[in-house]
Amino acid sequence: MVSDTRLQKKKKTEKAEKNKIFISWSGSCTKEFAVGLKRVLEKTIFPEWEVDCFVSNVDIASGTDWWVTISSELKTCSLGILCISNENLYAP
């Protein structure tokens, strides 16, 4: 169980904002991992915690200003997760 105080367990009846987690990825391997991690965190590990994970390729609609969306999400997230792999070591 997570003991991080930044995530708060909320009852389903509360109207409070969801706990937001920003998941960052770069490259095809970590992209797949980030999407799977989002699904597992939201549906399996923290279903009762009202967790909402942001993954750019899933949560930014086509035609949306991605820079504005990412900046906004970073400001409102309680926690960030960086997905990195060997593929990222020498990438620009």
XYZ file of C-alpha atoms in Angstrom:
92
model
C 0.000 0.000 0.000
C 1.270 3.483 -0.790
C 2.118 5.614 2.222
C 2.828 8.765 0.195
C 0.827 11.606 1.723
C 0.482 13.343 -1.646
C -2.118 10.780 -2.667
C -5.266 10.941 -0.607
C -7.818 8.181 -0.336
C -11.211 9.610 -1.210
C -14.650 8.129 -0.866
C -16.615 7.595 -4.058
C -19.261 10.013 -2.813
C -16.811 12.915 -2.374
C -16.758 15.504 -5.119
C -13.074 16.338 -4.532
C -10.598 16.284 -7.401
C -8.973 13.026 -8.309
C -5.387 12.304 -7.320
C -3.397 13.057 -10.449
C -0.227 11.265 -11.540
C 1.834 12.450 -14.510
C 3.510 9.526 -16.329
C 6.329 10.602 -18.647
C 7.784 8.430 -21.413
C 10.131 8.730 -24.386
C 10.499 6.048 -27.055
C 8.398 3.119 -28.157
C 9.334 0.754 -25.315
C 8.538 3.187 -22.511
C 5.434 4.427 -24.349
C 3.902 0.947 -24.156
C 4.974 0.616 -20.538
C 3.459 4.009 -19.586
C 0.087 3.123 -21.128
C 0.042 -0.211 -19.277
C 1.109 1.447 -16.026
C -1.743 3.967 -16.342
C -4.255 1.153 -16.750
C -2.865 -0.863 -13.820
C -2.665 2.109 -11.442
C -6.176 3.363 -12.235
C -8.050 0.069 -12.497
C -6.149 -2.463 -10.393
C -3.923 -0.932 -7.715
C -5.807 2.253 -6.784
C -9.420 1.907 -7.960
C -10.799 3.239 -4.656
C -8.299 6.128 -4.476
C -9.759 8.041 -7.434
C -6.400 8.086 -9.245
C -6.236 9.757 -12.647
C -2.999 9.131 -14.546
C -1.953 11.416 -17.399
C -0.082 9.837 -20.335
C 0.387 12.220 -23.253
C -0.330 9.871 -26.160
C -3.593 8.756 -24.506
C -4.807 11.945 -22.845
C -4.051 14.670 -25.409
C -6.681 14.919 -28.109
C -5.598 15.307 -31.711
C -5.268 18.967 -32.668
C -4.825 20.108 -29.067
C -1.900 22.370 -28.151
C 0.219 19.649 -26.511
C 2.614 22.084 -24.803
C -0.223 23.895 -23.010
C -1.836 20.600 -21.989
C 1.383 19.093 -20.632
C 2.260 22.301 -18.741
C -1.197 22.384 -17.185
C -1.066 18.719 -16.176
C 2.366 19.121 -14.579
C 1.058 21.978 -12.439
C -1.911 19.972 -11.149
C -0.352 16.541 -10.596
C 0.461 15.248 -7.120
C 3.090 12.806 -8.326
C 5.239 12.151 -11.384
C 6.624 8.890 -12.737
C 9.434 8.802 -15.318
C 9.537 5.724 -17.542
C 13.052 5.216 -18.901
C 14.914 2.343 -20.529
C 18.254 1.611 -22.178
C 16.677 2.990 -25.352
C 16.716 6.443 -23.705
C 20.408 6.501 -22.754
C 21.666 8.038 -25.992
C 18.478 9.631 -27.286
C 18.407 13.419 -27.692
